[in-house]
Amino acid sequence: MNIILKIVIIRLCFWIGEDTESEQKSLITNGVFYAQFFNTGILIILVNANLKDQWFVGHHIKKLFNGLHTDYTPDWYIDVGLVILQTMVIQVFMPIVNTVKGFVVPIIKQKIDSHFTDDPYKTRSTSLAKYRAIYGGEEYLIHFKYSDALVIVYVACLYGIGIPLLFPIAAIALANTWLNERIQTAYQVVQPPAMDDTMTNNAMGLLKVAPIILLVNGYWMLSNRQIFANYW
């Protein structure tokens, strides 16, 4: 599902078009980030939300949101919070999986291309472009790296007040991403094209919203009386 969503967003971004490569990749970063964050951090709470007690919501909308939880109750943390925590734990190991895949998949392709020999000059490739695609490394998809890091930060800020374990898990995930990206850049991918600071400024602008989300949703989480009743 995520792969199909990324393909659709990329197609739309290329259809819109931008003047420079950096602006184009920034547009893709934003589109993929919004879709992934909604899928990871927002959709799960909407599916499980129950708005029957909300007087300001129309009756036709209440029919759509008839989940199990009306608020951040203790049961919500057991059912939904645990799923969010598991999703973030997976993000810790995904950079390692991508790094291992970046070493294993090219070796398999090269073995098949060379008739399972160690001779790089014995090849099935019928053109130089196909040969370079097998032995030259993959393209460095920096826009996806930005969007993944932004999703980790936003999910941690959205639910971190109520699920404090998200903060150290997010820190480990980002550190693990940094380490594995250095390995991938050095040994697996082709040299990225030179770009300006457009993508960095774009990411910094998006990160400014994360603390606001932390304060707003964090206040909502801490204001739940059932949570305090359990503590006291």
JSON list of C-alpha atoms in Angstrom, two decimals:
[
{"chain": "A", "resi": 1, "resn": "MET", "atom": "CA", "xyz": [0.00, 0.00, 0.00]},
{"chain": "A", "resi": 2, "resn": "ASN", "atom": "CA", "xyz": [2.79, 2.43, 0.89]},
{"chain": "A", "resi": 3, "resn": "ILE", "atom": "CA", "xyz": [4.64, 1.64, -2.34]},
{"chain": "A", "resi": 4, "resn": "ILE", "atom": "CA", "xyz": [1.53, 2.30, -4.45]},
{"chain": "A", "resi": 5, "resn": "LEU", "atom": "CA", "xyz": [0.92, 5.53, -2.54]},
{"chain": "A", "resi": 6, "resn": "LYS", "atom": "CA", "xyz": [4.49, 6.69, -3.13]},
{"chain": "A", "resi": 7, "resn": "ILE", "atom": "CA", "xyz": [4.24, 5.96, -6.84]},
{"chain": "A", "resi": 8, "resn": "VAL", "atom": "CA", "xyz": [0.99, 7.94, -7.12]},
{"chain": "A", "resi": 9, "resn": "ILE", "atom": "CA", "xyz": [2.47, 10.91, -5.23]},
{"chain": "A", "resi": 10, "resn": "ILE", "atom": "CA", "xyz": [5.63, 10.90, -7.34]},
{"chain": "A", "resi": 11, "resn": "ARG", "atom": "CA", "xyz": [3.57, 10.84, -10.54]},
{"chain": "A", "resi": 12, "resn": "LEU", "atom": "CA", "xyz": [1.49, 13.77, -9.31]},
{"chain": "A", "resi": 13, "resn": "CYS", "atom": "CA", "xyz": [4.59, 15.75, -8.29]},
{"chain": "A", "resi": 14, "resn": "PHE", "atom": "CA", "xyz": [6.22, 15.22, -11.67]},
{"chain": "A", "resi": 15, "resn": "TRP", "atom": "CA", "xyz": [2.96, 16.22, -13.34]},
{"chain": "A", "resi": 16, "resn": "ILE", "atom": "CA", "xyz": [2.91, 19.45, -11.31]},
{"chain": "A", "resi": 17, "resn": "GLY", "atom": "CA", "xyz": [6.57, 20.12, -12.10]},
{"chain": "A", "resi": 18, "resn": "GLU", "atom": "CA", "xyz": [9.11, 22.46, -10.51]},
{"chain": "A", "resi": 19, "resn": "ASP", "atom": "CA", "xyz": [11.92, 24.66, -11.81]},
{"chain": "A", "resi": 20, "resn": "THR", "atom": "CA", "xyz": [14.83, 22.89, -10.09]},
{"chain": "A", "resi": 21, "resn": "GLU", "atom": "CA", "xyz": [15.68, 19.35, -8.96]},
{"chain": "A", "resi": 22, "resn": "SER", "atom": "CA", "xyz": [15.74, 20.44, -5.30]},
{"chain": "A", "resi": 23, "resn": "GLU", "atom": "CA", "xyz": [12.27, 21.96, -5.50]},
{"chain": "A", "resi": 24, "resn": "GLN", "atom": "CA", "xyz": [10.97, 18.85, -7.25]},
{"chain": "A", "resi": 25, "resn": "LYS", "atom": "CA", "xyz": [12.34, 16.54, -4.57]},
{"chain": "A", "resi": 26, "resn": "SER", "atom": "CA", "xyz": [11.06, 18.85, -1.81]},
{"chain": "A", "resi": 27, "resn": "LEU", "atom": "CA", "xyz": [7.59, 18.60, -3.32]},
{"chain": "A", "resi": 28, "resn": "ILE", "atom": "CA", "xyz": [7.86, 14.80, -3.35]},
{"chain": "A", "resi": 29, "resn": "THR", "atom": "CA", "xyz": [9.16, 14.85, 0.24]},
{"chain": "A", "resi": 30, "resn": "ASN", "atom": "CA", "xyz": [6.14, 16.82, 1.42]},
{"chain": "A", "resi": 31, "resn": "GLY", "atom": "CA", "xyz": [3.65, 14.64, -0.43]},
{"chain": "A", "resi": 32, "resn": "VAL", "atom": "CA", "xyz": [5.13, 11.37, 0.81]},
{"chain": "A", "resi": 33, "resn": "PHE", "atom": "CA", "xyz": [5.48, 12.75, 4.35]},
{"chain": "A", "resi": 34, "resn": "TYR", "atom": "CA", "xyz": [1.85, 13.89, 4.57]},
{"chain": "A", "resi": 35, "resn": "ALA", "atom": "CA", "xyz": [0.62, 10.54, 3.26]},
{"chain": "A", "resi": 36, "resn": "GLN", "atom": "CA", "xyz": [2.87, 8.46, 5.54]},
{"chain": "A", "resi": 37, "resn": "PHE", "atom": "CA", "xyz": [2.12, 10.53, 8.62]},
{"chain": "A", "resi": 38, "resn": "PHE", "atom": "CA", "xyz": [-1.61, 10.28, 8.00]},
{"chain": "A", "resi": 39, "resn": "ASN", "atom": "CA", "xyz": [-1.33, 6.54, 7.43]},
{"chain": "A", "resi": 40, "resn": "THR", "atom": "CA", "xyz": [0.91, 5.97, 10.48]},
{"chain": "A", "resi": 41, "resn": "GLY", "atom": "CA", "xyz": [-0.21, 8.51, 13.06]},
{"chain": "A", "resi": 42, "resn": "ILE", "atom": "CA", "xyz": [-3.69, 9.77, 12.15]},
{"chain": "A", "resi": 43, "resn": "LEU", "atom": "CA", "xyz": [-5.58, 6.98, 10.40]},
{"chain": "A", "resi": 44, "resn": "ILE", "atom": "CA", "xyz": [-5.17, 4.54, 13.27]},
{"chain": "A", "resi": 45, "resn": "ILE", "atom": "CA", "xyz": [-6.74, 6.95, 15.74]},
{"chain": "A", "resi": 46, "resn": "LEU", "atom": "CA", "xyz": [-9.61, 7.79, 13.37]},
{"chain": "A", "resi": 47, "resn": "VAL", "atom": "CA", "xyz": [-10.44, 4.14, 12.80]},
{"chain": "A", "resi": 48, "resn": "ASN", "atom": "CA", "xyz": [-10.67, 3.51, 16.56]},
{"chain": "A", "resi": 49, "resn": "ALA", "atom": "CA", "xyz": [-12.37, 6.81, 17.47]},
{"chain": "A", "resi": 50, "resn": "ASN", "atom": "CA", "xyz": [-15.92, 7.01, 18.79]},
{"chain": "A", "resi": 51, "resn": "LEU", "atom": "CA", "xyz": [-17.54, 10.46, 18.63]},
{"chain": "A", "resi": 52, "resn": "LYS", "atom": "CA", "xyz": [-20.89, 9.61, 20.19]},
{"chain": "A", "resi": 53, "resn": "ASP", "atom": "CA", "xyz": [-20.26, 11.91, 23.18]},
{"chain": "A", "resi": 54, "resn": "GLN", "atom": "CA", "xyz": [-19.15, 14.91, 21.11]},
{"chain": "A", "resi": 55, "resn": "TRP", "atom": "CA", "xyz": [-22.06, 17.34, 20.94]},
{"chain": "A", "resi": 56, "resn": "PHE", "atom": "CA", "xyz": [-20.47, 19.58, 18.29]},
{"chain": "A", "resi": 57, "resn": "VAL", "atom": "CA", "xyz": [-20.24, 16.74, 15.74]},
{"chain": "A", "resi": 58, "resn": "GLY", "atom": "CA", "xyz": [-23.10, 16.05, 13.37]},
{"chain": "A", "resi": 59, "resn": "HIS", "atom": "CA", "xyz": [-25.07, 12.81, 13.60]},
{"chain": "A", "resi": 60, "resn": "HIS", "atom": "CA", "xyz": [-24.01, 11.70, 10.11]},
{"chain": "A", "resi": 61, "resn": "ILE", "atom": "CA", "xyz": [-20.35, 12.06, 11.11]},
{"chain": "A", "resi": 62, "resn": "LYS", "atom": "CA", "xyz": [-20.87, 10.12, 14.34]},
{"chain": "A", "resi": 63, "resn": "LYS", "atom": "CA", "xyz": [-22.04, 7.17, 12.26]},
{"chain": "A", "resi": 64, "resn": "LEU", "atom": "CA", "xyz": [-18.71, 7.10, 10.47]},
{"chain": "A", "resi": 65, "resn": "PHE", "atom": "CA", "xyz": [-16.65, 7.20, 13.67]},
{"chain": "A", "resi": 66, "resn": "ASN", "atom": "CA", "xyz": [-18.09, 4.43, 15.81]},
{"chain": "A", "resi": 67, "resn": "GLY", "atom": "CA", "xyz": [-14.89, 2.82, 17.09]},
{"chain": "A", "resi": 68, "resn": "LEU", "atom": "CA", "xyz": [-14.12, 1.53, 20.56]},
{"chain": "A", "resi": 69, "resn": "HIS", "atom": "CA", "xyz": [-12.53, 4.58, 22.20]},
{"chain": "A", "resi": 70, "resn": "THR", "atom": "CA", "xyz": [-14.08, 7.95, 22.99]},
{"chain": "A", "resi": 71, "resn": "ASP", "atom": "CA", "xyz": [-10.88, 9.42, 24.49]},
{"chain": "A", "resi": 72, "resn": "TYR", "atom": "CA", "xyz": [-7.31, 8.59, 25.51]},
{"chain": "A", "resi": 73, "resn": "THR", "atom": "CA", "xyz": [-8.51, 6.02, 28.02]},
{"chain": "A", "resi": 74, "resn": "PRO", "atom": "CA", "xyz": [-6.36, 3.26, 29.56]},
{"chain": "A", "resi": 75, "resn": "ASP", "atom": "CA", "xyz": [-7.89, 0.83, 27.07]},
{"chain": "A", "resi": 76, "resn": "TRP", "atom": "CA", "xyz": [-6.79, 3.09, 24.22]},
{"chain": "A", "resi": 77, "resn": "TYR", "atom": "CA", "xyz": [-3.16, 2.79, 25.32]},
{"chain": "A", "resi": 78, "resn": "ILE", "atom": "CA", "xyz": [-3.48, -1.00, 25.41]},
{"chain": "A", "resi": 79, "resn": "ASP", "atom": "CA", "xyz": [-5.18, -1.32, 22.00]},
{"chain": "A", "resi": 80, "resn": "VAL", "atom": "CA", "xyz": [-4.00, 1.61, 19.88]},
{"chain": "A", "resi": 81, "resn": "GLY", "atom": "CA", "xyz": [-0.98, 2.92, 21.77]},
{"chain": "A", "resi": 82, "resn": "LEU", "atom": "CA", "xyz": [0.72, -0.47, 21.65]},
{"chain": "A", "resi": 83, "resn": "VAL", "atom": "CA", "xyz": [0.28, -0.62, 17.87]},
{"chain": "A", "resi": 84, "resn": "ILE", "atom": "CA", "xyz": [1.85, 2.84, 17.50]},
{"chain": "A", "resi": 85, "resn": "LEU", "atom": "CA", "xyz": [4.74, 1.78, 19.71]},
{"chain": "A", "resi": 86, "resn": "GLN", "atom": "CA", "xyz": [5.29, -1.38, 17.65]},
{"chain": "A", "resi": 87, "resn": "THR", "atom": "CA", "xyz": [5.26, 0.65, 14.45]},
{"chain": "A", "resi": 88, "resn": "MET", "atom": "CA", "xyz": [7.98, 2.92, 15.80]},
{"chain": "A", "resi": 89, "resn": "VAL", "atom": "CA", "xyz": [10.06, -0.06, 16.91]},
{"chain": "A", "resi": 90, "resn": "ILE", "atom": "CA", "xyz": [9.92, -1.35, 13.34]},
{"chain": "A", "resi": 91, "resn": "GLN", "atom": "CA", "xyz": [11.32, 2.01, 12.20]},
{"chain": "A", "resi": 92, "resn": "VAL", "atom": "CA", "xyz": [14.39, 1.33, 14.34]},
{"chain": "A", "resi": 93, "resn": "PHE", "atom": "CA", "xyz": [15.25, -1.79, 12.33]},
{"chain": "A", "resi": 94, "resn": "MET", "atom": "CA", "xyz": [14.21, -0.64, 8.85]},
{"chain": "A", "resi": 95, "resn": "PRO", "atom": "CA", "xyz": [17.51, 1.21, 8.14]},
{"chain": "A", "resi": 96, "resn": "ILE", "atom": "CA", "xyz": [19.42, -2.00, 8.95]},
{"chain": "A", "resi": 97, "resn": "VAL", "atom": "CA", "xyz": [17.12, -3.99, 6.66]},
{"chain": "A", "resi": 98, "resn": "ASN", "atom": "CA", "xyz": [17.63, -1.48, 3.84]},
{"chain": "A", "resi": 99, "resn": "THR", "atom": "CA", "xyz": [21.41, -1.59, 4.30]},
{"chain": "A", "resi": 100, "resn": "VAL", "atom": "CA", "xyz": [21.50, -5.40, 4.23]},
{"chain": "A", "resi": 101, "resn": "LYS", "atom": "CA", "xyz": [19.22, -5.41, 1.20]},
{"chain": "A", "resi": 102, "resn": "GLY", "atom": "CA", "xyz": [21.50, -2.88, -0.48]},
{"chain": "A", "resi": 103, "resn": "PHE", "atom": "CA", "xyz": [24.39, -5.34, -0.22]},
{"chain": "A", "resi": 104, "resn": "VAL", "atom": "CA", "xyz": [22.55, -8.61, -0.91]},
{"chain": "A", "resi": 105, "resn": "VAL", "atom": "CA", "xyz": [20.31, -7.67, -3.85]},
{"chain": "A", "resi": 106, "resn": "PRO", "atom": "CA", "xyz": [23.11, -6.26, -6.08]},
{"chain": "A", "resi": 107, "resn": "ILE", "atom": "CA", "xyz": [25.27, -9.33, -5.41]},
{"chain": "A", "resi": 108, "resn": "ILE", "atom": "CA", "xyz": [22.43, -11.60, -6.51]},
{"chain": "A", "resi": 109, "resn": "LYS", "atom": "CA", "xyz": [21.84, -9.51, -9.66]},
{"chain": "A", "resi": 110, "resn": "GLN", "atom": "CA", "xyz": [25.55, -9.51, -10.47]},
{"chain": "A", "resi": 111, "resn": "LYS", "atom": "CA", "xyz": [25.81, -13.28, -10.01]},
{"chain": "A", "resi": 112, "resn": "ILE", "atom": "CA", "xyz": [22.87, -13.86, -12.32]},
{"chain": "A", "resi": 113, "resn": "ASP", "atom": "CA", "xyz": [24.27, -11.43, -14.86]},
{"chain": "A", "resi": 114, "resn": "SER", "atom": "CA", "xyz": [27.74, -13.07, -14.85]},
{"chain": "A", "resi": 115, "resn": "HIS", "atom": "CA", "xyz": [26.34, -16.62, -15.12]},
{"chain": "A", "resi": 116, "resn": "PHE", "atom": "CA", "xyz": [27.20, -17.19, -11.42]},
{"chain": "A", "resi": 117, "resn": "THR", "atom": "CA", "xyz": [30.90, -16.48, -11.94]},
{"chain": "A", "resi": 118, "resn": "ASP", "atom": "CA", "xyz": [33.20, -13.82, -10.49]},
{"chain": "A", "resi": 119, "resn": "ASP", "atom": "CA", "xyz": [34.09, -12.43, -13.91]},
{"chain": "A", "resi": 120, "resn": "PRO", "atom": "CA", "xyz": [32.49, -8.97, -14.32]},
{"chain": "A", "resi": 121, "resn": "TYR", "atom": "CA", "xyz": [33.28, -9.04, -18.06]},
{"chain": "A", "resi": 122, "resn": "LYS", "atom": "CA", "xyz": [31.06, -12.07, -18.60]},
{"chain": "A", "resi": 123, "resn": "THR", "atom": "CA", "xyz": [27.62, -10.51, -18.70]},
{"chain": "A", "resi": 124, "resn": "ARG", "atom": "CA", "xyz": [24.11, -11.07, -19.95]},
{"chain": "A", "resi": 125, "resn": "SER", "atom": "CA", "xyz": [23.59, -7.31, -20.38]},
{"chain": "A", "resi": 126, "resn": "THR", "atom": "CA", "xyz": [22.97, -6.21, -23.95]},
{"chain": "A", "resi": 127, "resn": "SER", "atom": "CA", "xyz": [23.70, -2.51, -23.39]},
{"chain": "A", "resi": 128, "resn": "LEU", "atom": "CA", "xyz": [25.99, -0.34, -21.31]},
{"chain": "A", "resi": 129, "resn": "ALA", "atom": "CA", "xyz": [23.01, 1.21, -19.51]},
{"chain": "A", "resi": 130, "resn": "LYS", "atom": "CA", "xyz": [21.82, -2.20, -18.28]},
{"chain": "A", "resi": 131, "resn": "TYR", "atom": "CA", "xyz": [25.36, -3.10, -17.21]},
{"chain": "A", "resi": 132, "resn": "ARG", "atom": "CA", "xyz": [25.76, 0.12, -15.25]},
{"chain": "A", "resi": 133, "resn": "ALA", "atom": "CA", "xyz": [22.37, -0.41, -13.60]},
{"chain": "A", "resi": 134, "resn": "ILE", "atom": "CA", "xyz": [23.59, -3.76, -12.24]},
{"chain": "A", "resi": 135, "resn": "TYR", "atom": "CA", "xyz": [27.13, -2.83, -11.22]},
{"chain": "A", "resi": 136, "resn": "GLY", "atom": "CA", "xyz": [26.94, 0.94, -10.70]},
{"chain": "A", "resi": 137, "resn": "GLY", "atom": "CA", "xyz": [24.61, 1.15, -7.70]},
{"chain": "A", "resi": 138, "resn": "GLU", "atom": "CA", "xyz": [21.08, 2.43, -7.23]},
{"chain": "A", "resi": 139, "resn": "GLU", "atom": "CA", "xyz": [19.87, 6.01, -7.17]},
{"chain": "A", "resi": 140, "resn": "TYR", "atom": "CA", "xyz": [19.95, 7.68, -3.77]},
{"chain": "A", "resi": 141, "resn": "LEU", "atom": "CA", "xyz": [16.32, 8.54, -2.98]},
{"chain": "A", "resi": 142, "resn": "ILE", "atom": "CA", "xyz": [17.03, 11.39, -0.61]},
{"chain": "A", "resi": 143, "resn": "HIS", "atom": "CA", "xyz": [13.43, 12.67, -0.66]},
{"chain": "A", "resi": 144, "resn": "PHE", "atom": "CA", "xyz": [12.22, 9.40, 0.87]},
{"chain": "A", "resi": 145, "resn": "LYS", "atom": "CA", "xyz": [14.91, 9.65, 3.57]},
{"chain": "A", "resi": 146, "resn": "TYR", "atom": "CA", "xyz": [13.68, 13.09, 4.55]},
{"chain": "A", "resi": 147, "resn": "SER", "atom": "CA", "xyz": [10.04, 11.97, 4.68]},
{"chain": "A", "resi": 148, "resn": "ASP", "atom": "CA", "xyz": [10.86, 8.90, 6.81]},
{"chain": "A", "resi": 149, "resn": "ALA", "atom": "CA", "xyz": [12.77, 11.01, 9.34]},
{"chain": "A", "resi": 150, "resn": "LEU", "atom": "CA", "xyz": [9.96, 13.56, 9.49]},
{"chain": "A", "resi": 151, "resn": "VAL", "atom": "CA", "xyz": [7.37, 10.85, 10.13]},
{"chain": "A", "resi": 152, "resn": "ILE", "atom": "CA", "xyz": [9.44, 9.50, 13.04]},
{"chain": "A", "resi": 153, "resn": "VAL", "atom": "CA", "xyz": [9.68, 12.95, 14.63]},
{"chain": "A", "resi": 154, "resn": "TYR", "atom": "CA", "xyz": [6.00, 13.80, 14.12]},
{"chain": "A", "resi": 155, "resn": "VAL", "atom": "CA", "xyz": [4.67, 10.51, 15.50]},
{"chain": "A", "resi": 156, "resn": "ALA", "atom": "CA", "xyz": [6.94, 10.84, 18.55]},
{"chain": "A", "resi": 157, "resn": "CYS", "atom": "CA", "xyz": [5.75, 14.39, 19.17]},
{"chain": "A", "resi": 158, "resn": "LEU", "atom": "CA", "xyz": [2.09, 13.54, 18.56]},
{"chain": "A", "resi": 159, "resn": "TYR", "atom": "CA", "xyz": [1.89, 10.70, 21.10]},
{"chain": "A", "resi": 160, "resn": "GLY", "atom": "CA", "xyz": [5.10, 11.05, 23.10]},
{"chain": "A", "resi": 161, "resn": "ILE", "atom": "CA", "xyz": [3.52, 12.78, 26.11]},
{"chain": "A", "resi": 162, "resn": "GLY", "atom": "CA", "xyz": [1.18, 9.85, 26.66]},
{"chain": "A", "resi": 163, "resn": "ILE", "atom": "CA", "xyz": [3.66, 7.19, 25.49]},
{"chain": "A", "resi": 164, "resn": "PRO", "atom": "CA", "xyz": [7.06, 8.44, 26.73]},
{"chain": "A", "resi": 165, "resn": "LEU", "atom": "CA", "xyz": [8.88, 5.41, 25.30]},
{"chain": "A", "resi": 166, "resn": "LEU", "atom": "CA", "xyz": [8.35, 6.93, 21.86]},
{"chain": "A", "resi": 167, "resn": "PHE", "atom": "CA", "xyz": [11.02, 9.58, 22.54]},
{"chain": "A", "resi": 168, "resn": "PRO", "atom": "CA", "xyz": [13.99, 7.23, 23.13]},
{"chain": "A", "resi": 169, "resn": "ILE", "atom": "CA", "xyz": [12.75, 4.92, 20.38]},
{"chain": "A", "resi": 170, "resn": "ALA", "atom": "CA", "xyz": [12.60, 7.85, 17.96]},
{"chain": "A", "resi": 171, "resn": "ALA", "atom": "CA", "xyz": [16.10, 8.96, 19.00]},
{"chain": "A", "resi": 172, "resn": "ILE", "atom": "CA", "xyz": [17.46, 5.45, 18.39]},
{"chain": "A", "resi": 173, "resn": "ALA", "atom": "CA", "xyz": [15.65, 5.25, 15.04]},
{"chain": "A", "resi": 174, "resn": "LEU", "atom": "CA", "xyz": [17.11, 8.57, 13.88]},
{"chain": "A", "resi": 175, "resn": "ALA", "atom": "CA", "xyz": [20.62, 7.64, 15.06]},
{"chain": "A", "resi": 176, "resn": "ASN", "atom": "CA", "xyz": [20.34, 4.27, 13.34]},
{"chain": "A", "resi": 177, "resn": "THR", "atom": "CA", "xyz": [19.13, 6.00, 10.19]},
{"chain": "A", "resi": 178, "resn": "TRP", "atom": "CA", "xyz": [22.09, 8.40, 10.25]},
{"chain": "A", "resi": 179, "resn": "LEU", "atom": "CA", "xyz": [24.59, 5.54, 10.61]},
{"chain": "A", "resi": 180, "resn": "ASN", "atom": "CA", "xyz": [23.08, 3.35, 7.92]},
{"chain": "A", "resi": 181, "resn": "GLU", "atom": "CA", "xyz": [22.64, 6.24, 5.50]},
{"chain": "A", "resi": 182, "resn": "ARG", "atom": "CA", "xyz": [26.36, 6.92, 5.73]},
{"chain": "A", "resi": 183, "resn": "ILE", "atom": "CA", "xyz": [27.05, 3.27, 4.88]},
{"chain": "A", "resi": 184, "resn": "GLN", "atom": "CA", "xyz": [24.62, 3.28, 1.98]},
{"chain": "A", "resi": 185, "resn": "THR", "atom": "CA", "xyz": [25.94, 6.56, 0.59]},
{"chain": "A", "resi": 186, "resn": "ALA", "atom": "CA", "xyz": [29.55, 5.33, 0.74]},
{"chain": "A", "resi": 187, "resn": "TYR", "atom": "CA", "xyz": [29.16, 1.79, -0.59]},
{"chain": "A", "resi": 188, "resn": "GLN", "atom": "CA", "xyz": [25.79, 1.20, -2.24]},
{"chain": "A", "resi": 189, "resn": "VAL", "atom": "CA", "xyz": [24.35, 4.12, -4.19]},
{"chain": "A", "resi": 190, "resn": "VAL", "atom": "CA", "xyz": [25.59, 6.30, -7.01]},
{"chain": "A", "resi": 191, "resn": "GLN", "atom": "CA", "xyz": [26.85, 9.76, -6.11]},
{"chain": "A", "resi": 192, "resn": "PRO", "atom": "CA", "xyz": [23.82, 12.01, -5.50]},
{"chain": "A", "resi": 193, "resn": "PRO", "atom": "CA", "xyz": [23.50, 15.11, -7.70]},
{"chain": "A", "resi": 194, "resn": "ALA", "atom": "CA", "xyz": [24.62, 18.42, -6.25]},
{"chain": "A", "resi": 195, "resn": "MET", "atom": "CA", "xyz": [21.67, 20.34, -4.83]},
{"chain": "A", "resi": 196, "resn": "ASP", "atom": "CA", "xyz": [21.14, 23.54, -2.88]},
{"chain": "A", "resi": 197, "resn": "ASP", "atom": "CA", "xyz": [19.68, 23.91, 0.62]},
{"chain": "A", "resi": 198, "resn": "THR", "atom": "CA", "xyz": [16.05, 23.88, -0.54]},
{"chain": "A", "resi": 199, "resn": "MET", "atom": "CA", "xyz": [15.31, 20.43, 0.89]},
{"chain": "A", "resi": 200, "resn": "THR", "atom": "CA", "xyz": [17.00, 21.22, 4.20]},
{"chain": "A", "resi": 201, "resn": "ASN", "atom": "CA", "xyz": [15.06, 24.46, 4.61]},
{"chain": "A", "resi": 202, "resn": "ASN", "atom": "CA", "xyz": [11.86, 22.64, 3.65]},
{"chain": "A", "resi": 203, "resn": "ALA", "atom": "CA", "xyz": [12.46, 19.98, 6.31]},
{"chain": "A", "resi": 204, "resn": "MET", "atom": "CA", "xyz": [13.31, 22.59, 8.95]},
{"chain": "A", "resi": 205, "resn": "GLY", "atom": "CA", "xyz": [10.08, 24.42, 8.16]},
{"chain": "A", "resi": 206, "resn": "LEU", "atom": "CA", "xyz": [8.06, 21.24, 8.65]},
{"chain": "A", "resi": 207, "resn": "LEU", "atom": "CA", "xyz": [9.86, 20.45, 11.92]},
{"chain": "A", "resi": 208, "resn": "LYS", "atom": "CA", "xyz": [8.72, 23.77, 13.41]},
{"chain": "A", "resi": 209, "resn": "VAL", "atom": "CA", "xyz": [5.16, 22.45, 13.54]},
{"chain": "A", "resi": 210, "resn": "ALA", "atom": "CA", "xyz": [6.11, 19.29, 15.51]},
{"chain": "A", "resi": 211, "resn": "PRO", "atom": "CA", "xyz": [6.47, 21.05, 18.93]},
{"chain": "A", "resi": 212, "resn": "ILE", "atom": "CA", "xyz": [3.03, 22.64, 18.48]},
{"chain": "A", "resi": 213, "resn": "ILE", "atom": "CA", "xyz": [1.52, 19.21, 17.85]},
{"chain": "A", "resi": 214, "resn": "LEU", "atom": "CA", "xyz": [3.33, 17.92, 20.95]},
{"chain": "A", "resi": 215, "resn": "LEU", "atom": "CA", "xyz": [1.83, 20.67, 23.13]},
{"chain": "A", "resi": 216, "resn": "VAL", "atom": "CA", "xyz": [-1.72, 20.44, 21.77]},
{"chain": "A", "resi": 217, "resn": "ASN", "atom": "CA", "xyz": [-2.15, 16.67, 21.75]},
{"chain": "A", "resi": 218, "resn": "GLY", "atom": "CA", "xyz": [0.02, 16.29, 24.86]},
{"chain": "A", "resi": 219, "resn": "TYR", "atom": "CA", "xyz": [-2.34, 18.57, 26.79]},
{"chain": "A", "resi": 220, "resn": "TRP", "atom": "CA", "xyz": [-5.28, 16.49, 25.56]},
{"chain": "A", "resi": 221, "resn": "MET", "atom": "CA", "xyz": [-3.60, 13.28, 26.71]},
{"chain": "A", "resi": 222, "resn": "LEU", "atom": "CA", "xyz": [-2.73, 14.66, 30.14]},
{"chain": "A", "resi": 223, "resn": "SER", "atom": "CA", "xyz": [-6.20, 16.13, 30.66]},
{"chain": "A", "resi": 224, "resn": "ASN", "atom": "CA", "xyz": [-7.86, 12.71, 30.67]},
{"chain": "A", "resi": 225, "resn": "ARG", "atom": "CA", "xyz": [-9.26, 12.17, 34.16]},
{"chain": "A", "resi": 226, "resn": "GLN", "atom": "CA", "xyz": [-9.25, 8.39, 33.93]},
{"chain": "A", "resi": 227, "resn": "ILE", "atom": "CA", "xyz": [-5.47, 8.36, 33.52]},
{"chain": "A", "resi": 228, "resn": "PHE", "atom": "CA", "xyz": [-4.97, 10.49, 36.64]},
{"chain": "A", "resi": 229, "resn": "ALA", "atom": "CA", "xyz": [-7.47, 8.37, 38.56]},
{"chain": "A", "resi": 230, "resn": "ASN", "atom": "CA", "xyz": [-5.35, 5.30, 37.86]},
{"chain": "A", "resi": 231, "resn": "TYR", "atom": "CA", "xyz": [-2.20, 7.07, 39.02]},
{"chain": "A", "resi": 232, "resn": "TRP", "atom": "CA", "xyz": [-3.77, 8.23, 42.27]}
]
